[in-house]
Amino acid sequence: MSVHPFCRIFQAVRALFLRICRKAPPRTLSGEGCLGELPSLLEKKGIRRPLLLTTAGTLRRGAAEPFLSGCREKGIPVSVFDAVTPDPTEEEVLLGEARYREDCCDALVALGGGSVLDCAKAVGARLARPGKPLIKMCGVLRVRRRLPLLFAVPTTAGTGSEVTAAAVLTFRDEKTGAHKKAAVSDFCLIPKVAVLDPALTATLPPLRTAECGMDALTHAIEAYTNRFASSYVKKTAEKAVSLIFKNLPAAVKNPADPVAGAAMLSAAYLSGLAFTNNFVGTVHALAHAVGGLYGVPHGRACAVLLVPVFRAYGKPAERKLAALSRAAGLSGKKTPAPAAAEAFLSEIEKRNRSFGIPAVFPELRPEDFGEIISRAQKETFPAYPVPVFLDRNALFHILSLVCPAVS
């Protein structure tokens, strides 16, 4: 796909802006049981009534109890909104906003997976800009208002939403009825505090643990291999890749392993930092399109698409993939870049199979390729500084590799 030089100039200028204006990452509470420390922090900050955003399942499992009981002991009443779904919609955000206003809350606590954290960010955006429809806030720097204090408590180690400036939402097209995902991206969405408690990931099913881990890996790889990656992005992404390769198999084998769980939460956090400062790429653009059409879990979509996309990039991504291969301990310094890059991609394929992640999307239909490609290209160009802007033929080939009816 031919790219106008001004596209790369725009990306280079934006990358410089991000380096100069890089925001401080959230304060972190880390370690098993650290969720119980959050009520004391709320008390110190003078929070009188937080709104807890979560899911009904999370409440049933008792994951929020250390927080809720701690707040009761401190005499801090907590309002609860537990209607968040795996792909949060505009309607859910508006309901959460209404609950916050009705109960006169003064802070947001998001406890759940990436969807819950994204929903909380969008609620905060609506509270900051009540007169602006959410769809008008999709894009970059379209909120530009201070949100209520937001505390992010991830129960999965994957999305990195506890540290990112983006919230992905699902919108329904009024004309066609189709669903599609879009992101609100603004520095003001970055949570103030991230609570990284491995006790909260201990009850995840192994496959879910694997899919979340592959989402974090995709964040790190795309941020690292995108053009204009700063030394900060590279170091952060390399550390995340190293942690994931060392700890994801143990976390999948035993999600309750506190050491592997803590390492994966750290990796997801670092991956989030990396892509907040250098974006994601074609893997995520395709994953958002496939997920929006078929409801495929985002981590699974990224895992299936990761290797086909990077093989399609070809030589322009080889050198950086080789560096990540070395960071993961798969290749030595003297291994030629093509061999090191292929060793890295082959190992990802091997791990996907060992985790039980399929190589294809059973839901994918060839007649939807055009729509998926259009959505992916619209998301990718010109925003993402990908190694190569893939044309429609290349994207069609990638989809054919992961479609049972074609492959």
Short mmCIF file of C-alpha atoms in Angstrom, two decimals:
data_model
loop_
_atom_site.label_atom_id
_atom_site.label_comp_id
_atom_site.label_asym_id
_atom_site.label_seq_id
_atom_site.Cartn_x
_atom_site.Cartn_y
_atom_site.Cartn_z
CA MET A 1 0.00 0.00 0.00
CA SER A 2 1.57 3.27 -1.09
CA VAL A 3 1.84 5.81 1.70
CA HIS A 4 2.02 9.56 1.25
CA PRO A 5 5.20 10.93 2.85
CA PHE A 6 3.13 13.38 4.88
CA CYS A 7 1.57 10.41 6.70
CA ARG A 8 4.95 9.37 8.10
CA ILE A 9 5.86 13.00 8.81
CA PHE A 10 2.64 13.34 10.83
CA GLN A 11 3.48 10.18 12.77
CA ALA A 12 7.04 11.34 13.43
CA VAL A 13 5.85 14.70 14.76
CA ARG A 14 3.26 12.99 16.94
CA ALA A 15 5.91 10.59 18.28
CA LEU A 16 8.06 13.58 19.25
CA PHE A 17 5.07 15.15 20.98
CA LEU A 18 4.49 11.96 22.97
CA ARG A 19 8.11 11.87 24.08
CA ILE A 20 8.01 15.48 25.24
CA CYS A 21 4.57 15.27 26.87
CA ARG A 22 4.75 11.75 28.27
CA LYS A 23 2.46 11.50 31.26
CA ALA A 24 3.54 9.94 34.53
CA PRO A 25 2.16 6.39 34.86
CA PRO A 26 -0.43 5.65 37.53
CA ARG A 27 0.63 5.05 41.10
CA THR A 28 0.59 1.32 41.76
CA LEU A 29 -0.38 -0.88 44.67
CA SER A 30 1.25 -4.26 44.11
CA GLY A 31 1.35 -7.66 45.75
CA GLU A 32 -1.05 -10.35 46.84
CA GLY A 33 -3.86 -8.89 48.91
CA CYS A 34 -3.07 -5.27 48.05
CA LEU A 35 -6.71 -4.63 47.12
CA GLY A 36 -7.34 -4.43 50.85
CA GLU A 37 -5.11 -1.32 50.98
CA LEU A 38 -7.35 0.65 48.61
CA PRO A 39 -9.96 1.79 51.21
CA SER A 40 -7.19 3.46 53.26
CA LEU A 41 -6.03 5.28 50.15
CA LEU A 42 -9.58 6.46 49.44
CA GLU A 43 -9.81 7.73 53.02
CA LYS A 44 -6.53 9.64 52.65
CA LYS A 45 -7.79 11.28 49.48
CA GLY A 46 -11.02 12.34 51.16
CA ILE A 47 -13.30 10.20 49.00
CA ARG A 48 -16.76 10.08 50.58
CA ARG A 49 -18.69 7.80 48.22
CA PRO A 50 -17.01 5.91 45.34
CA LEU A 51 -18.89 4.20 42.54
CA LEU A 52 -17.67 0.62 42.07
CA LEU A 53 -18.01 -0.52 38.45
CA THR A 54 -17.78 -4.27 37.97
CA THR A 55 -19.73 -7.30 36.74
CA ALA A 56 -22.35 -9.38 38.53
CA GLY A 57 -20.09 -12.42 38.20
CA THR A 58 -17.18 -10.63 39.86
CA LEU A 59 -19.41 -9.75 42.80
CA ARG A 60 -20.72 -13.33 43.07
CA ARG A 61 -17.18 -14.70 43.20
CA GLY A 62 -16.39 -12.40 46.09
CA ALA A 63 -13.48 -10.72 44.33
CA ALA A 64 -14.62 -7.27 45.48
CA GLU A 65 -15.10 -8.26 49.12
CA PRO A 66 -11.67 -7.12 50.41
CA PHE A 67 -12.45 -3.68 49.02
CA LEU A 68 -16.07 -3.58 50.17
CA SER A 69 -15.33 -4.83 53.68
CA GLY A 70 -12.44 -2.39 54.02
CA CYS A 71 -14.72 0.48 53.02
CA ARG A 72 -17.32 -0.65 55.56
CA GLU A 73 -14.67 -0.59 58.28
CA LYS A 74 -13.68 2.93 57.24
CA GLY A 75 -17.30 4.08 57.15
CA ILE A 76 -17.13 4.78 53.41
CA PRO A 77 -20.41 3.92 51.64
CA VAL A 78 -19.94 2.36 48.20
CA SER A 79 -22.40 2.56 45.31
CA VAL A 80 -22.26 -0.41 42.94
CA PHE A 81 -22.88 -0.61 39.19
CA ASP A 82 -22.54 -4.25 38.10
CA ALA A 83 -24.14 -4.20 34.65
CA VAL A 84 -20.92 -4.09 32.59
CA THR A 85 -20.74 -6.69 29.80
CA PRO A 86 -17.68 -8.13 27.97
CA ASP A 87 -18.06 -5.54 25.19
CA PRO A 88 -19.30 -2.37 26.93
CA THR A 89 -21.82 -0.35 24.99
CA GLU A 90 -22.83 3.28 24.99
CA GLU A 91 -26.00 2.35 26.87
CA GLU A 92 -24.01 0.79 29.72
CA VAL A 93 -21.84 3.88 29.98
CA LEU A 94 -24.87 6.14 30.23
CA LEU A 95 -26.40 3.92 32.93
CA GLY A 96 -23.16 4.05 34.89
CA GLU A 97 -23.03 7.82 34.53
CA ALA A 98 -26.62 8.08 35.79
CA ARG A 99 -25.84 5.93 38.86
CA TYR A 100 -22.83 8.11 39.68
CA ARG A 101 -24.94 11.27 39.54
CA GLU A 102 -27.95 9.82 41.36
CA ASP A 103 -25.83 8.61 44.28
CA CYS A 104 -23.68 11.78 44.42
CA CYS A 105 -20.45 9.81 44.03
CA ASP A 106 -17.05 11.45 44.00
CA ALA A 107 -14.71 8.80 42.55
CA LEU A 108 -14.69 5.78 40.23
CA VAL A 109 -13.33 2.37 41.18
CA ALA A 110 -13.20 -0.10 38.27
CA LEU A 111 -12.74 -3.73 39.31
CA GLY A 112 -12.72 -6.24 36.49
CA GLY A 113 -11.23 -7.05 33.11
CA GLY A 114 -10.40 -4.58 30.39
CA SER A 115 -14.06 -4.09 29.49
CA VAL A 116 -14.91 -2.91 32.99
CA LEU A 117 -11.93 -0.56 33.09
CA ASP A 118 -12.82 0.82 29.64
CA CYS A 119 -16.44 1.33 30.69
CA ALA A 120 -15.30 3.24 33.78
CA LYS A 121 -13.07 5.48 31.67
CA ALA A 122 -15.98 6.23 29.36
CA VAL A 123 -18.23 6.99 32.35
CA GLY A 124 -15.55 9.41 33.51
CA ALA A 125 -15.42 11.00 30.07
CA ARG A 126 -19.17 11.52 30.11
CA LEU A 127 -19.00 13.03 33.60
CA ALA A 128 -16.30 15.39 32.37
CA ARG A 129 -18.13 16.25 29.13
CA PRO A 130 -21.87 15.67 29.82
CA GLY A 131 -22.99 17.60 26.76
CA LYS A 132 -20.88 15.61 24.30
CA PRO A 133 -22.07 12.25 22.88
CA LEU A 134 -19.64 9.39 23.31
CA ILE A 135 -19.37 8.82 19.57
CA LYS A 136 -18.10 12.41 19.25
CA MET A 137 -15.35 11.62 21.77
CA CYS A 138 -14.02 8.68 19.74
CA GLY A 139 -10.64 9.46 18.29
CA VAL A 140 -7.63 11.18 19.84
CA LEU A 141 -7.70 14.06 22.36
CA ARG A 142 -11.43 14.73 22.11
CA VAL A 143 -12.22 14.74 25.83
CA ARG A 144 -9.69 17.25 27.16
CA ARG A 145 -11.29 17.58 30.61
CA ARG A 146 -10.26 16.29 34.01
CA LEU A 147 -12.13 13.13 35.00
CA PRO A 148 -13.20 12.20 38.53
CA LEU A 149 -10.50 10.23 40.36
CA LEU A 150 -10.28 6.80 38.74
CA PHE A 151 -8.85 3.74 40.50
CA ALA A 152 -8.27 0.73 38.24
CA VAL A 153 -8.22 -2.81 39.63
CA PRO A 154 -7.61 -5.36 36.84
CA THR A 155 -8.81 -8.92 37.37
CA THR A 156 -7.06 -10.08 34.19
CA ALA A 157 -3.46 -9.68 33.06
CA GLY A 158 -3.81 -8.60 29.47
CA THR A 159 -5.44 -5.37 28.38
CA GLY A 160 -3.22 -3.00 30.34
CA SER A 161 -6.22 -0.66 30.54
CA GLU A 162 -5.15 0.26 34.07
CA VAL A 163 -2.36 2.34 32.56
CA THR A 164 -3.56 3.30 29.07
CA ALA A 165 -5.17 6.41 27.67
CA ALA A 166 -7.80 4.50 25.66
CA ALA A 167 -11.25 3.02 26.18
CA VAL A 168 -12.67 0.67 23.54
CA LEU A 169 -16.47 0.66 23.24
CA THR A 170 -19.04 -1.06 21.06
CA PHE A 171 -21.47 1.08 19.08
CA ARG A 172 -24.54 0.03 17.10
CA ASP A 173 -24.96 1.48 13.63
CA GLU A 174 -28.49 2.93 13.57
CA LYS A 175 -28.83 2.37 9.81
CA THR A 176 -27.55 -1.19 9.47
CA GLY A 177 -27.87 -2.51 13.02
CA ALA A 178 -24.28 -3.78 12.83
CA HIS A 179 -21.96 -3.45 15.79
CA LYS A 180 -18.50 -1.97 15.59
CA LYS A 181 -15.81 -1.02 18.06
CA ALA A 182 -14.29 2.42 18.42
CA ALA A 183 -11.87 3.94 20.91
CA VAL A 184 -11.86 7.11 22.97
CA SER A 185 -8.21 8.10 23.45
CA ASP A 186 -7.05 10.92 25.66
CA PHE A 187 -4.39 11.35 28.34
CA CYS A 188 -7.08 12.32 30.86
CA LEU A 189 -8.41 8.72 30.74
CA ILE A 190 -5.26 7.31 32.36
CA PRO A 191 -6.25 6.06 35.85
CA LYS A 192 -4.62 7.71 38.85
CA VAL A 193 -3.98 4.44 40.69
CA ALA A 194 -3.56 0.86 39.45
CA VAL A 195 -4.05 -2.00 41.91
CA LEU A 196 -2.07 -5.07 40.78
CA ASP A 197 -3.26 -7.89 43.04
CA PRO A 198 -2.48 -11.44 41.79
CA ALA A 199 -5.18 -12.83 44.08
CA LEU A 200 -7.70 -11.37 41.62
CA THR A 201 -6.38 -13.35 38.63
CA ALA A 202 -6.16 -16.64 40.56
CA THR A 203 -9.66 -17.83 39.61
CA LEU A 204 -9.39 -17.22 35.87
CA PRO A 205 -9.78 -20.33 33.68
CA PRO A 206 -6.48 -21.38 32.03
CA LEU A 207 -7.66 -20.53 28.50
CA ARG A 208 -8.78 -17.06 29.58
CA THR A 209 -5.41 -16.55 31.28
CA ALA A 210 -3.67 -17.53 28.04
CA GLU A 211 -5.78 -15.23 25.86
CA CYS A 212 -5.19 -12.27 28.16
CA GLY A 213 -1.47 -12.97 28.18
CA MET A 214 -1.39 -13.05 24.39
CA ASP A 215 -3.19 -9.70 24.31
CA ALA A 216 -0.44 -8.22 26.49
CA LEU A 217 2.21 -9.81 24.27
CA THR A 218 0.59 -8.28 21.18
CA HIS A 219 0.60 -4.84 22.80
CA ALA A 220 4.32 -5.09 23.50
CA ILE A 221 5.23 -6.47 20.06
CA GLU A 222 3.22 -3.92 18.11
CA ALA A 223 4.48 -0.97 20.15
CA TYR A 224 8.08 -2.15 19.74
CA THR A 225 7.93 -2.88 16.02
CA ASN A 226 5.99 0.26 15.08
CA ARG A 227 8.07 3.06 13.62
CA PHE A 228 9.36 5.86 15.85
CA ALA A 229 9.55 3.72 19.00
CA SER A 230 11.51 5.63 21.64
CA SER A 231 14.15 4.01 23.84
CA TYR A 232 11.58 4.15 26.67
CA VAL A 233 9.06 2.21 24.59
CA LYS A 234 11.68 -0.34 23.51
CA LYS A 235 12.97 -1.01 27.01
CA THR A 236 9.45 -1.27 28.42
CA ALA A 237 8.27 -3.60 25.66
CA GLU A 238 11.37 -5.81 25.90
CA LYS A 239 10.83 -6.23 29.64
CA ALA A 240 7.17 -7.10 29.06
CA VAL A 241 8.03 -9.70 26.38
CA SER A 242 10.65 -11.27 28.64
CA LEU A 243 8.19 -11.52 31.55
CA ILE A 244 5.45 -13.02 29.37
CA PHE A 245 7.67 -15.67 27.81
CA LYS A 246 9.02 -16.67 31.21
CA ASN A 247 5.75 -16.65 33.17
CA LEU A 248 2.71 -17.17 30.92
CA PRO A 249 3.07 -20.99 30.69
CA ALA A 250 3.20 -21.23 34.50
CA ALA A 251 0.22 -18.89 34.86
CA VAL A 252 -1.81 -20.93 32.37
CA LYS A 253 -0.88 -24.18 34.10
CA ASN A 254 -1.86 -22.76 37.49
CA PRO A 255 -3.62 -19.36 37.43
CA ALA A 256 -3.39 -19.32 41.24
CA ASP A 257 0.43 -19.27 41.15
CA PRO A 258 1.14 -15.94 42.93
CA VAL A 259 4.60 -15.49 41.43
CA ALA A 260 3.50 -16.06 37.83
CA GLY A 261 0.33 -14.04 38.46
CA ALA A 262 2.24 -11.04 39.78
CA ALA A 263 4.71 -11.23 36.88
CA MET A 264 1.90 -11.30 34.32
CA LEU A 265 0.17 -8.31 35.92
CA SER A 266 3.48 -6.43 35.72
CA ALA A 267 3.89 -7.50 32.08
CA ALA A 268 0.39 -6.30 31.17
CA TYR A 269 1.08 -2.99 32.91
CA LEU A 270 4.39 -2.55 31.04
CA SER A 271 2.78 -3.51 27.72
CA GLY A 272 0.11 -0.91 28.36
CA LEU A 273 2.78 1.72 28.97
CA ALA A 274 4.51 0.75 25.74
CA PHE A 275 1.53 1.00 23.44
CA THR A 276 0.20 4.13 25.14
CA ASN A 277 3.41 5.76 23.95
CA ASN A 278 3.63 4.20 20.47
CA PHE A 279 0.23 2.73 19.56
CA VAL A 280 -0.78 -0.71 18.38
CA GLY A 281 -1.08 -1.89 14.77
CA THR A 282 -2.73 -4.08 12.18
CA VAL A 283 -3.21 -7.03 14.57
CA HIS A 284 -5.40 -4.90 16.81
CA ALA A 285 -7.21 -3.24 13.91
CA LEU A 286 -8.22 -6.64 12.51
CA ALA A 287 -8.98 -7.99 16.00
CA HIS A 288 -11.31 -5.07 16.71
CA ALA A 289 -13.12 -5.67 13.41
CA VAL A 290 -13.48 -9.42 13.95
CA GLY A 291 -14.48 -8.93 17.58
CA GLY A 292 -17.04 -6.29 16.68
CA LEU A 293 -18.70 -8.48 14.05
CA TYR A 294 -18.65 -11.83 15.83
CA GLY A 295 -18.10 -11.14 19.51
CA VAL A 296 -14.76 -13.00 19.53
CA PRO A 297 -12.87 -12.30 22.80
CA HIS A 298 -10.24 -9.69 22.09
CA GLY A 299 -7.28 -11.64 23.46
CA ARG A 300 -8.17 -14.67 21.36
CA ALA A 301 -8.53 -12.52 18.25
CA CYS A 302 -5.08 -11.01 18.80
CA ALA A 303 -3.52 -14.42 19.42
CA VAL A 304 -4.93 -15.87 16.20
CA LEU A 305 -3.92 -12.89 14.05
CA LEU A 306 -0.52 -12.07 15.54
CA VAL A 307 1.70 -14.41 13.53
CA PRO A 308 -0.11 -14.09 10.15
CA VAL A 309 0.09 -10.30 10.33
CA PHE A 310 3.79 -10.22 11.18
CA ARG A 311 4.62 -12.72 8.47
CA ALA A 312 2.76 -10.41 6.07
CA TYR A 313 4.88 -7.45 7.20
CA GLY A 314 7.94 -9.38 6.10
CA LYS A 315 11.42 -7.88 6.05
CA PRO A 316 10.56 -4.42 7.47
CA ALA A 317 9.70 -6.05 10.82
CA GLU A 318 12.49 -8.66 10.88
CA ARG A 319 15.18 -6.72 12.72
CA LYS A 320 12.91 -5.69 15.58
CA LEU A 321 11.34 -9.14 15.86
CA ALA A 322 14.85 -10.54 16.08
CA ALA A 323 15.61 -8.18 18.98
CA LEU A 324 12.47 -9.37 20.77
CA SER A 325 13.48 -12.96 20.08
CA ARG A 326 16.72 -12.26 21.95
CA ALA A 327 14.82 -10.54 24.79
CA ALA A 328 12.66 -13.65 25.09
CA GLY A 329 15.73 -15.89 25.25
CA LEU A 330 14.94 -17.65 21.97
CA SER A 331 17.93 -16.46 19.93
CA GLY A 332 21.52 -15.43 20.47
CA LYS A 333 23.26 -12.23 19.46
CA LYS A 334 24.87 -13.92 16.46
CA THR A 335 21.65 -15.45 15.11
CA PRO A 336 20.80 -13.81 11.75
CA ALA A 337 17.77 -11.53 11.93
CA PRO A 338 15.55 -13.59 9.57
CA ALA A 339 16.19 -16.79 11.55
CA ALA A 340 15.70 -15.06 14.92
CA ALA A 341 12.46 -13.43 13.77
CA GLU A 342 11.11 -16.74 12.48
CA ALA A 343 12.09 -18.50 15.72
CA PHE A 344 10.10 -15.88 17.63
CA LEU A 345 6.97 -16.26 15.47
CA SER A 346 7.20 -20.05 15.43
CA GLU A 347 7.42 -20.16 19.21
CA ILE A 348 4.30 -17.98 19.47
CA GLU A 349 2.46 -20.44 17.20
CA LYS A 350 3.66 -23.35 19.30
CA ARG A 351 2.53 -21.72 22.52
CA ASN A 352 -0.87 -20.84 21.10
CA ARG A 353 -1.44 -24.52 20.30
CA SER A 354 -0.20 -25.64 23.74
CA PHE A 355 -2.61 -23.18 25.38
CA GLY A 356 -5.55 -24.44 23.35
CA ILE A 357 -5.92 -21.26 21.29
CA PRO A 358 -7.19 -22.15 17.80
CA ALA A 359 -5.38 -21.23 14.59
CA VAL A 360 -8.59 -20.02 12.90
CA PHE A 361 -11.85 -18.23 13.67
CA PRO A 362 -14.74 -20.73 13.29
CA GLU A 363 -17.12 -17.75 13.03
CA LEU A 364 -15.30 -16.03 10.17
CA ARG A 365 -17.15 -15.92 6.83
CA PRO A 366 -15.52 -15.02 3.50
CA GLU A 367 -18.42 -12.74 2.62
CA ASP A 368 -17.44 -10.52 5.57
CA PHE A 369 -13.83 -10.06 4.47
CA GLY A 370 -14.56 -6.79 2.71
CA GLU A 371 -16.21 -5.22 5.74
CA ILE A 372 -13.44 -6.41 8.08
CA ILE A 373 -10.74 -5.06 5.77
CA SER A 374 -12.47 -1.70 5.42
CA ARG A 375 -12.79 -1.32 9.18
CA ALA A 376 -9.20 -2.38 9.78
CA GLN A 377 -7.78 -0.01 7.18
CA LYS A 378 -9.84 2.86 8.53
CA GLU A 379 -8.47 2.24 12.02
CA THR A 380 -4.88 1.71 10.92
CA PHE A 381 -4.39 4.50 8.39
CA PRO A 382 -2.99 7.04 9.08
CA ALA A 383 -2.98 6.72 12.87
CA TYR A 384 -0.79 3.67 13.50
CA PRO A 385 2.94 3.90 12.64
CA VAL A 386 3.02 0.27 11.51
CA PRO A 387 6.09 -1.19 9.81
CA VAL A 388 4.12 -1.50 6.56
CA PHE A 389 0.63 -0.38 5.62
CA LEU A 390 -0.85 -3.60 4.25
CA ASP A 391 -3.07 -3.30 1.19
CA ARG A 392 -6.40 -5.04 0.68
CA ASN A 393 -4.82 -8.03 -1.03
CA ALA A 394 -2.45 -8.61 1.89
CA LEU A 395 -5.29 -8.29 4.42
CA PHE A 396 -7.45 -10.64 2.35
CA HIS A 397 -4.63 -13.20 2.42
CA ILE A 398 -4.30 -12.89 6.20
CA LEU A 399 -8.03 -13.44 6.69
CA SER A 400 -7.97 -16.43 4.35
CA LEU A 401 -5.33 -18.03 6.55
CA VAL A 402 -7.56 -17.80 9.63
CA CYS A 403 -10.87 -18.68 7.97
CA PRO A 404 -11.83 -22.39 8.01
CA ALA A 405 -13.83 -22.02 4.81
CA VAL A 406 -10.73 -20.85 2.90
CA SER A 407 -7.61 -22.07 4.70
#
